[in-house]
Amino acid sequence: MKPSENKRFNILHVITRLPVGGVENMLLKVIKGYDSKRFNTTVCCLKEGGDIAEELRRSGYNVKILNRMQKRGFDFGAITALYRLLKKEDIHILRTHQYHANLYGRIAGVLAGVPVIVPSFHSRYESPLKPKLHRRYLNSLLSLFSDTLVAVSPAVLSDITRYDWVNSGKIKVIFNGVKIDDFNLEISKYESRKKLNMPVNNYIIGTVGRIKEEKGHKFFIEAASKLNNVCVAIAGDGPLINELKDVSNSSGVRCIFMGMMAPEKIPLFLRSLDIFCFPSLWEGFPSALIEAIAAGLPVVASDIPSNREVLGDNGMLVPPADYVRLGEALKLLIDTTSMIDSLGKKARERAKMFSIENTVKGYQDIFEEILREKGYYDEV
């Protein structure tokens, strides 16, 4: 059996909201990468839209905002609204993202008789607390009605099997990916800094990510306080921004807060850096780290499972939350030009395994396999 030449399958992606963020940016890239001759995509936000939702609309995709989950507690209306949408759009493939979308989406998908249900898990379960027991039971139960569960890393897969009691054979790992060519800019570091109004003569160590506890920004700044003539640049925004500015002021570190940066500007920002620092305390699978190695930057990162999976031996890893060791690693790189060049070249080569083309192919292969097993292909 092989695919009918004329068959086109309808996919619905369900997510809580679509602001600029790691999971949301990845979803945008994957949707744009689908083979449009084989798959027609609709996106549903349970609660609210956001910048990524508007970008999808501008690109011609059908985006639905349900305005559900406005109050605490279980929202039965979310299931009803999703059920109607699944029926109206004649959905063949349902993809859900993160806990609430996985919960409401899978219940609605089962009730609507959607042929293929594939929930995605993007984050580690211990972040830092263990997941709530009722969530574990619900995930375990709903896994019985899921065709395949997708984890973005082996570490996330391990959490699903450990906490939700799901057989690892039902879970597939598909790494996040980036458009590698986007990070190979033919522009000098000097020119990129001028475009972003950054200091052109300083040694700049930077990072990208939401300013939240798990990103470990304060340890980055504390580590930089032990270095001479270094400027820290942070692309991102978040609830701890004022606290981080206080840390910068009290430690005497020159810190540039770039604010939330549009995805298309990230390659330019990375081109302006000398070193990339990624001090996360926990991660699902870090797209920002993939982008940094795609840009050919030497990396110092916290030694957590997801960072090890991305870097391999192509970067420097230090214990999480240890600003002393982090500072020592950064100083070693600054003082060793040959190491910077070597790690940068190795990083760029390593990034090839995390291309968005590989990510999209992974998902499409899953769809094709399940559809074939369920008889949605024509005999030829």
Coordinates of N, CA, C and O in Angstrom, one line a residue, residues 199-365:
P199 N 27.1 47.6 22.0 CA 28.5 48.1 22.0 C 29.3 47.3 21.1 O 29.3 46.1 21.1
V200 N 30.1 48.0 20.3 CA 30.9 47.3 19.2 C 32.2 46.8 19.7 O 32.8 45.9 19.0
N201 N 32.7 47.3 20.8 CA 34.1 47.0 21.1 C 34.2 46.1 22.4 O 35.3 45.8 22.8
N202 N 33.1 45.8 23.0 CA 33.1 45.0 24.2 C 33.1 43.5 23.9 O 32.7 43.1 22.8
Y203 N 33.6 42.7 24.9 CA 33.5 41.3 24.8 C 32.1 40.9 25.3 O 31.8 41.2 26.5
I204 N 31.3 40.3 24.5 CA 29.8 40.1 24.9 C 29.5 38.6 25.0 O 29.8 37.8 24.1
I205 N 29.0 38.3 26.2 CA 28.5 36.9 26.4 C 27.0 37.0 26.5 O 26.5 37.9 27.3
G206 N 26.3 36.2 25.8 CA 24.8 36.4 25.8 C 24.0 35.1 25.9 O 24.6 34.0 25.9
T207 N 22.7 35.3 26.1 CA 21.8 34.2 26.2 C 20.5 34.6 25.7 O 20.2 35.8 25.5
V208 N 19.6 33.6 25.4 CA 18.2 33.8 24.9 C 17.3 33.0 25.7 O 17.5 31.8 26.0
G209 N 16.2 33.6 26.2 CA 15.2 32.8 26.9 C 14.3 33.7 27.8 O 14.7 34.8 28.2
R210 N 13.1 33.2 28.1 CA 12.2 33.9 29.0 C 12.9 34.1 30.4 O 13.6 33.2 30.9
I211 N 12.7 35.3 31.0 CA 13.4 35.6 32.3 C 12.5 35.0 33.4 O 11.7 35.7 34.0
K212 N 12.7 33.7 33.6 CA 12.0 33.0 34.6 C 13.1 32.2 35.5 O 14.2 32.0 35.0
E213 N 12.6 31.7 36.6 CA 13.5 31.0 37.5 C 14.3 29.9 36.9 O 15.5 29.8 37.1
E214 N 13.6 29.1 36.0 CA 14.3 27.9 35.5 C 15.4 28.2 34.5 O 16.2 27.3 34.2
K215 N 15.5 29.4 34.0 CA 16.5 29.8 33.1 C 17.8 30.1 33.7 O 18.9 30.2 33.1
G216 N 17.8 30.4 35.0 CA 19.1 30.5 35.8 C 19.9 31.8 35.4 O 21.1 31.8 35.6
H217 N 19.2 32.9 35.0 CA 19.9 34.1 34.6 C 20.7 34.7 35.7 O 21.8 35.2 35.4
K218 N 20.2 34.6 36.9 CA 21.0 35.3 38.0 C 22.3 34.7 38.2 O 23.3 35.4 38.6
F219 N 22.4 33.4 38.0 CA 23.7 32.7 38.1 C 24.7 33.1 37.0 O 25.9 33.2 37.2
F220 N 24.1 33.4 35.8 CA 24.9 33.9 34.7 C 25.5 35.3 35.1 O 26.7 35.5 34.9
I221 N 24.7 36.2 35.6 CA 25.2 37.5 36.0 C 26.2 37.4 37.1 O 27.2 38.1 37.1
E222 N 25.9 36.6 38.1 CA 26.8 36.4 39.2 C 28.2 35.9 38.7 O 29.2 36.3 39.2
A223 N 28.1 35.0 37.8 CA 29.4 34.4 37.2 C 30.1 35.5 36.4 O 31.4 35.6 36.5
A224 N 29.4 36.4 35.7 CA 30.0 37.4 34.9 C 30.7 38.5 35.8 O 31.6 39.2 35.4
S225 N 30.2 38.6 37.1 CA 30.8 39.6 38.0 C 32.2 39.3 38.4 O 32.9 40.1 38.9
K226 N 32.6 38.0 38.1 CA 34.0 37.6 38.4 C 34.9 37.8 37.2 O 36.1 37.5 37.3
L227 N 34.4 38.3 36.1 CA 35.2 38.5 34.9 C 35.5 40.0 34.7 O 34.7 40.8 35.1
N228 N 36.5 40.2 33.9 CA 36.9 41.6 33.7 C 36.4 42.1 32.3 O 36.6 41.3 31.3
N229 N 35.9 43.3 32.2 CA 35.6 43.9 30.9 C 34.7 43.0 30.0 O 34.9 42.9 28.8
V230 N 33.7 42.5 30.6 CA 32.7 41.7 29.9 C 31.3 42.3 30.0 O 30.9 42.8 31.1
C231 N 30.6 42.2 28.9 CA 29.2 42.7 28.9 C 28.3 41.5 28.7 O 28.6 40.6 27.9
V232 N 27.2 41.5 29.4 CA 26.2 40.4 29.3 C 25.0 41.0 28.5 O 24.6 42.1 28.8
A233 N 24.6 40.2 27.6 CA 23.4 40.5 26.8 C 22.3 39.4 26.9 O 22.6 38.3 26.7
I234 N 21.1 39.8 27.3 CA 20.0 38.9 27.5 C 18.9 39.2 26.6 O 18.3 40.3 26.7
A235 N 18.5 38.3 25.7 CA 17.4 38.5 24.8 C 16.2 37.7 25.4 O 16.3 36.5 25.6
G236 N 15.2 38.4 25.8 CA 14.0 37.8 26.4 C 13.4 38.7 27.5 O 14.0 39.7 27.9
D237 N 12.2 38.3 27.9 CA 11.5 39.1 28.9 C 10.8 38.1 29.8 O 10.8 36.9 29.5
G238 N 10.2 38.6 30.9 CA 9.6 37.7 31.8 C 9.4 38.3 33.2 O 9.8 39.4 33.5
P239 N 8.7 37.5 34.1 CA 8.3 38.0 35.4 C 9.4 38.4 36.3 O 9.2 39.2 37.2
L240 N 10.7 38.0 36.0 CA 11.8 38.3 36.9 C 12.7 39.3 36.4 O 13.8 39.5 36.9
I241 N 12.2 40.1 35.4 CA 13.1 41.1 34.8 C 13.6 42.1 35.8 O 14.8 42.5 35.8
N242 N 12.7 42.7 36.6 CA 13.2 43.7 37.6 C 14.2 43.1 38.6 O 15.1 43.8 39.0
E243 N 13.9 41.9 39.1 CA 14.8 41.3 40.0 C 16.2 41.1 39.4 O 17.2 41.3 40.0
L244 N 16.2 40.7 38.1 CA 17.4 40.5 37.4 C 18.2 41.8 37.2 O 19.4 41.8 37.3
K245 N 17.5 42.9 37.0 CA 18.1 44.2 36.8 C 18.8 44.6 38.2 O 19.9 45.2 38.2
D246 N 18.1 44.2 39.3 CA 18.7 44.5 40.6 C 20.0 43.7 40.8 O 20.9 44.3 41.4
V247 N 20.0 42.5 40.4 CA 21.2 41.6 40.5 C 22.3 42.2 39.7 O 23.4 42.3 40.1
S248 N 22.0 42.7 38.5 CA 23.0 43.3 37.6 C 23.6 44.6 38.3 O 24.8 44.7 38.3
N249 N 22.7 45.4 38.8 CA 23.2 46.6 39.4 C 24.0 46.4 40.7 O 25.1 47.0 40.9
S250 N 23.6 45.4 41.5 CA 24.3 45.2 42.8 C 25.6 44.5 42.5 O 26.6 44.6 43.3
S251 N 25.7 43.7 41.4 CA 27.0 43.0 41.1 C 27.9 43.8 40.3 O 29.1 43.4 40.1
G252 N 27.5 44.9 39.8 CA 28.4 45.8 39.0 C 28.6 45.3 37.6 O 29.6 45.7 36.9
V253 N 27.7 44.4 37.1 CA 27.9 43.8 35.7 C 27.2 44.7 34.7 O 26.0 45.1 34.9
R254 N 27.9 45.0 33.6 CA 27.2 45.7 32.6 C 26.3 44.8 31.8 O 26.8 43.8 31.2
C255 N 25.0 45.0 31.9 CA 24.0 44.0 31.4 C 23.1 44.7 30.4 O 22.5 45.7 30.8
I256 N 23.0 44.2 29.2 CA 22.1 44.8 28.2 C 20.8 43.9 28.1 O 20.9 42.7 27.8
F257 N 19.7 44.4 28.4 CA 18.4 43.7 28.4 C 17.8 44.0 27.0 O 17.2 45.1 26.8
M258 N 17.8 43.1 26.1 CA 17.3 43.3 24.8 C 15.7 43.2 24.7 O 15.2 43.7 23.7
G259 N 15.1 42.7 25.7 CA 13.6 42.5 25.7 C 13.3 41.3 24.8 O 14.1 40.6 24.3
M260 N 12.0 41.1 24.7 CA 11.5 40.0 23.9 C 11.9 40.3 22.4 O 11.6 41.4 21.9
M261 N 12.5 39.3 21.8 CA 13.0 39.5 20.5 C 12.3 38.6 19.5 O 12.1 37.4 19.8
A262 N 11.8 39.2 18.4 CA 11.2 38.4 17.4 C 12.1 37.3 16.9 O 13.3 37.4 16.7
P263 N 11.5 36.1 16.6 CA 12.3 34.9 16.2 C 13.3 35.3 15.0 O 14.4 34.8 14.9
E264 N 12.8 36.1 14.1 CA 13.6 36.4 12.9 C 14.9 37.2 13.2 O 15.8 37.4 12.4
K265 N 14.9 37.9 14.4 CA 16.0 38.7 14.8 C 17.1 37.9 15.6 O 18.2 38.4 15.9
I266 N 16.7 36.7 16.1 CA 17.6 35.9 16.9 C 18.9 35.6 16.2 O 20.0 35.7 16.8
P267 N 18.9 35.2 14.9 CA 20.2 34.9 14.3 C 21.1 36.2 14.3 O 22.4 36.0 14.5
L268 N 20.6 37.3 14.1 CA 21.4 38.6 14.2 C 22.0 38.8 15.6 O 23.1 39.1 15.7
F269 N 21.1 38.6 16.6 CA 21.6 38.7 17.9 C 22.7 37.7 18.2 O 23.8 38.1 18.8
L270 N 22.6 36.5 17.8 CA 23.6 35.4 18.1 C 24.9 35.8 17.4 O 26.0 35.6 17.9
R271 N 24.8 36.4 16.2 CA 26.0 36.7 15.4 C 26.7 37.8 16.2 O 28.0 37.9 16.0
S272 N 26.1 38.6 17.0 CA 26.8 39.7 17.7 C 27.5 39.2 18.9 O 28.3 40.0 19.5
L273 N 27.4 38.0 19.3 CA 28.0 37.5 20.6 C 29.4 36.9 20.3 O 29.7 36.4 19.3
D274 N 30.1 36.8 21.4 CA 31.4 36.1 21.4 C 31.2 34.7 22.0 O 31.9 33.7 21.5
I275 N 30.4 34.6 23.0 CA 30.2 33.3 23.7 C 28.7 33.2 24.1 O 28.0 34.3 24.4
F276 N 28.1 32.0 24.0 CA 26.7 31.8 24.4 C 26.7 31.1 25.7 O 27.4 30.1 25.9
C277 N 25.9 31.6 26.7 CA 25.8 31.0 28.0 C 24.4 30.6 28.2 O 23.5 31.3 28.0
F278 N 24.2 29.3 28.7 CA 22.9 28.8 28.9 C 22.8 28.1 30.2 O 23.0 26.9 30.3
P279 N 22.5 28.8 31.3 CA 22.6 28.3 32.7 C 21.3 27.7 33.2 O 21.1 27.7 34.4
S280 N 20.5 27.1 32.4 CA 19.1 26.6 32.8 C 19.3 25.6 34.0 O 20.2 24.8 34.0
L281 N 18.2 25.7 34.8 CA 18.1 24.7 35.9 C 17.4 23.5 35.5 O 17.6 22.4 36.0
W282 N 16.4 23.7 34.6 CA 15.8 22.5 33.9 C 15.2 23.0 32.6 O 14.9 24.1 32.4
E283 N 15.1 22.0 31.7 CA 14.6 22.3 30.3 C 14.0 21.0 29.8 O 14.3 19.9 30.2
G284 N 13.0 21.2 28.8 CA 12.5 20.1 28.1 C 13.5 19.7 27.0 O 14.1 18.7 27.0
F285 N 13.6 20.6 26.0 CA 14.6 20.4 25.0 C 14.8 21.8 24.5 O 13.9 22.4 23.9
P286 N 16.0 22.4 24.7 CA 16.3 23.8 24.5 C 16.5 24.3 23.0 O 17.6 24.1 22.5
S287 N 15.5 24.8 22.4 CA 15.7 25.3 21.1 C 16.7 26.4 21.0 O 17.4 26.6 20.0
A288 N 16.8 27.3 22.1 CA 17.7 28.4 22.1 C 19.2 27.9 22.0 O 20.0 28.5 21.3
L289 N 19.4 26.7 22.6 CA 20.7 26.1 22.6 C 21.1 25.6 21.2 O 22.2 25.7 20.7
I290 N 20.1 25.0 20.6 CA 20.3 24.5 19.2 C 20.6 25.7 18.3 O 21.5 25.6 17.4
E291 N 19.9 26.8 18.4 CA 20.1 28.0 17.6 C 21.6 28.5 17.8 O 22.2 28.9 16.9
A292 N 22.0 28.5 19.1 CA 23.4 29.0 19.4 C 24.4 28.1 18.7 O 25.4 28.7 18.1
I293 N 24.3 26.8 18.7 CA 25.3 26.0 18.0 C 25.2 26.1 16.5 O 26.2 26.0 15.8
A294 N 23.9 26.3 16.0 CA 23.8 26.5 14.6 C 24.5 27.8 14.1 O 25.0 27.8 13.0
A295 N 24.6 28.7 15.0 CA 25.3 30.0 14.7 C 26.8 29.9 14.9 O 27.5 30.8 14.6
G296 N 27.2 28.7 15.3 CA 28.7 28.4 15.5 C 29.3 29.1 16.7 O 30.5 29.4 16.7
L297 N 28.5 29.3 17.7 CA 29.0 29.9 18.9 C 29.6 28.9 19.9 O 29.0 27.8 20.0
P298 N 30.7 29.2 20.6 CA 31.1 28.3 21.7 C 30.1 28.5 22.8 O 29.7 29.6 23.1
V299 N 29.8 27.4 23.5 CA 28.8 27.4 24.5 C 29.3 26.9 25.8 O 30.0 25.9 25.9
V300 N 28.9 27.6 26.9 CA 29.0 27.1 28.2 C 27.6 27.0 28.8 O 26.8 27.9 28.8
A301 N 27.2 25.8 29.2 CA 25.8 25.5 29.6 C 25.8 24.7 30.9 O 26.8 24.1 31.3
S302 N 24.7 24.7 31.6 CA 24.5 23.9 32.8 C 24.4 22.4 32.4 O 23.9 22.0 31.4
D303 N 25.0 21.6 33.3 CA 25.0 20.2 33.0 C 23.7 19.5 33.5 O 23.6 18.9 34.5
I304 N 22.7 19.6 32.6 CA 21.4 19.0 32.8 C 21.2 18.1 31.6 O 21.7 18.3 30.5
P305 N 20.3 17.1 31.7 CA 20.1 16.1 30.6 C 19.9 16.7 29.3 O 20.5 16.3 28.3
S306 N 18.9 17.6 29.2 CA 18.6 18.1 27.8 C 19.7 18.9 27.2 O 20.0 18.8 26.0
N307 N 20.5 19.6 28.0 CA 21.7 20.3 27.5 C 22.7 19.4 27.0 O 23.4 19.6 26.0
R308 N 22.9 18.3 27.8 CA 23.9 17.3 27.3 C 23.5 16.6 26.0 O 24.3 16.3 25.1
E309 N 22.2 16.4 25.8 CA 21.7 15.8 24.6 C 21.9 16.7 23.4 O 22.2 16.2 22.3
V310 N 21.8 18.0 23.6 CA 22.1 18.9 22.5 C 23.6 19.0 22.2 O 24.0 18.9 21.0
L311 N 24.4 19.3 23.2 CA 25.8 19.6 23.0 C 26.7 18.4 22.8 O 27.6 18.5 22.0
G312 N 26.4 17.2 23.4 CA 27.3 16.2 23.4 C 28.6 16.6 24.0 O 28.6 17.2 25.1
D313 N 29.7 16.4 23.3 CA 31.0 16.9 23.8 C 31.5 18.2 23.0 O 32.6 18.5 22.9
N314 N 30.5 18.9 22.5 CA 30.8 20.1 21.7 C 30.6 21.4 22.4 O 30.4 22.4 21.8
G315 N 30.6 21.4 23.7 CA 30.5 22.6 24.5 C 31.0 22.3 25.9 O 31.5 21.2 26.2
M316 N 31.0 23.3 26.8 CA 31.5 23.2 28.1 C 30.2 23.1 29.1 O 29.3 23.9 29.0
L317 N 30.2 22.1 29.9 CA 29.1 21.9 30.9 C 29.6 22.1 32.3 O 30.7 21.6 32.7
V318 N 28.8 22.8 33.1 CA 29.1 23.0 34.5 C 27.9 22.7 35.3 O 26.8 22.7 34.8
P319 N 28.1 22.4 36.6 CA 26.9 22.1 37.5 C 25.9 23.2 37.5 O 26.3 24.4 37.6
P320 N 24.6 22.9 37.4 CA 23.6 24.0 37.5 C 23.6 24.7 38.8 O 24.0 24.2 39.9
A321 N 23.4 26.0 38.7 CA 23.3 27.0 39.9 C 24.7 27.2 40.5 O 24.7 27.8 41.6
D322 N 25.7 26.8 39.9 CA 27.1 27.0 40.5 C 27.8 28.1 39.7 O 28.4 27.9 38.7
Y323 N 27.6 29.3 40.2 CA 28.1 30.5 39.5 C 29.6 30.6 39.5 O 30.2 31.1 38.6
V324 N 30.2 30.0 40.5 CA 31.7 30.0 40.5 C 32.3 29.1 39.4 O 33.1 29.6 38.6
R325 N 31.8 27.9 39.3 CA 32.2 27.0 38.2 C 31.9 27.6 36.8 O 32.6 27.5 35.8
L326 N 30.7 28.2 36.7 CA 30.3 28.9 35.5 C 31.2 30.0 35.1 O 31.7 30.1 33.9
G327 N 31.6 30.8 36.1 CA 32.5 31.9 35.8 C 33.9 31.4 35.4 O 34.6 32.0 34.5
E328 N 34.4 30.3 36.0 CA 35.7 29.7 35.7 C 35.7 29.2 34.2 O 36.6 29.4 33.5
A329 N 34.5 28.6 33.8 CA 34.5 28.1 32.4 C 34.4 29.2 31.4 O 35.1 29.1 30.4
L330 N 33.7 30.2 31.7 CA 33.7 31.4 30.8 C 35.0 32.1 30.7 O 35.5 32.4 29.6
K331 N 35.7 32.2 31.8 CA 37.1 32.8 31.8 C 38.0 32.0 31.0 O 38.9 32.5 30.2
L332 N 37.9 30.6 31.1 CA 38.8 29.7 30.4 C 38.6 29.9 28.9 O 39.6 30.0 28.1
L333 N 37.4 30.1 28.5 CA 37.1 30.3 27.0 C 37.6 31.7 26.6 O 38.2 31.8 25.5
I334 N 37.4 32.7 27.4 CA 37.8 34.0 27.0 C 39.3 34.0 26.8 O 39.9 34.7 25.9
D335 N 40.0 33.3 27.7 CA 41.5 33.3 27.7 C 42.1 32.3 26.6 O 43.3 32.4 26.4
T336 N 41.3 31.5 26.0 CA 41.8 30.5 25.1 C 41.1 30.6 23.7 O 40.1 30.0 23.5
T337 N 41.7 31.4 22.9 CA 41.2 31.6 21.6 C 41.0 30.4 20.7 O 40.0 30.2 20.0
S338 N 42.0 29.5 20.8 CA 41.9 28.2 20.1 C 40.7 27.4 20.5 O 40.1 26.7 19.7
M339 N 40.4 27.4 21.8 CA 39.2 26.6 22.2 C 37.9 27.2 21.7 O 37.0 26.5 21.3
I340 N 37.9 28.6 21.7 CA 36.7 29.2 21.1 C 36.5 28.8 19.6 O 35.4 28.4 19.2
D341 N 37.5 28.8 18.9 CA 37.4 28.5 17.4 C 37.0 27.0 17.3 O 36.2 26.7 16.5
S342 N 37.7 26.2 18.1 CA 37.4 24.7 18.0 C 36.0 24.4 18.3 O 35.3 23.6 17.6
L343 N 35.5 24.9 19.5 CA 34.1 24.6 19.9 C 33.1 25.2 19.0 O 32.1 24.6 18.7
G344 N 33.4 26.4 18.4 CA 32.5 27.0 17.4 C 32.3 26.1 16.2 O 31.2 25.9 15.7
K345 N 33.4 25.6 15.7 CA 33.3 24.7 14.5 C 32.6 23.4 14.8 O 31.8 22.9 14.0
K346 N 32.9 22.8 15.9 CA 32.3 21.6 16.3 C 30.8 21.8 16.6 O 29.9 20.9 16.3
A347 N 30.4 22.9 17.2 CA 29.0 23.2 17.4 C 28.2 23.3 16.2 O 27.1 22.7 16.0
R348 N 28.8 24.0 15.2 CA 28.0 24.2 13.9 C 27.8 22.8 13.2 O 26.7 22.6 12.6
E349 N 28.8 21.9 13.3 CA 28.6 20.6 12.7 C 27.6 19.8 13.5 O 26.8 19.1 12.9
R350 N 27.6 19.9 14.8 CA 26.6 19.2 15.7 C 25.2 19.6 15.4 O 24.3 18.8 15.4
A351 N 25.0 20.9 15.1 CA 23.7 21.4 14.8 C 22.9 20.8 13.7 O 21.7 20.8 13.6
K352 N 23.7 20.2 12.7 CA 23.0 19.6 11.6 C 22.0 18.5 11.9 O 21.1 18.3 11.2
M353 N 22.2 17.8 13.0 CA 21.3 16.8 13.4 C 20.0 17.3 13.9 O 19.1 16.6 14.1
F354 N 20.0 18.6 14.2 CA 18.8 19.2 14.7 C 18.1 20.2 13.7 O 17.6 21.2 14.1
S355 N 18.1 19.8 12.5 CA 17.5 20.7 11.5 C 15.9 20.5 11.6 O 15.4 19.5 12.0
I356 N 15.2 21.6 11.2 CA 13.8 21.6 11.2 C 13.3 20.6 10.2 O 12.2 20.0 10.4
E357 N 14.0 20.4 9.2 CA 13.6 19.3 8.2 C 13.5 18.0 8.8 O 12.6 17.2 8.6
N358 N 14.5 17.6 9.7 CA 14.4 16.3 10.4 C 13.3 16.3 11.3 O 12.6 15.2 11.5
T359 N 13.0 17.4 12.0 CA 11.9 17.4 13.0 C 10.5 17.2 12.2 O 9.7 16.4 12.6
V360 N 10.3 17.9 11.2 CA 9.1 17.8 10.4 C 8.9 16.4 9.8 O 7.8 15.8 9.9
K361 N 10.0 15.9 9.3 CA 10.0 14.5 8.7 C 9.6 13.5 9.8 O 8.8 12.6 9.6
G362 N 10.1 13.7 11.0 CA 9.7 12.8 12.1 C 8.2 12.8 12.4 O 7.7 11.7 12.5
Y363 N 7.6 13.9 12.4 CA 6.2 14.0 12.6 C 5.4 13.4 11.4 O 4.5 12.6 11.6
Q364 N 5.8 13.8 10.3 CA 5.1 13.3 9.1 C 5.2 11.8 9.0 O 4.2 11.1 8.5
D365 N 6.3 11.2 9.3 CA 6.5 9.8 9.3 C 5.6 9.1 10.2 O 5.0 8.0 10.0

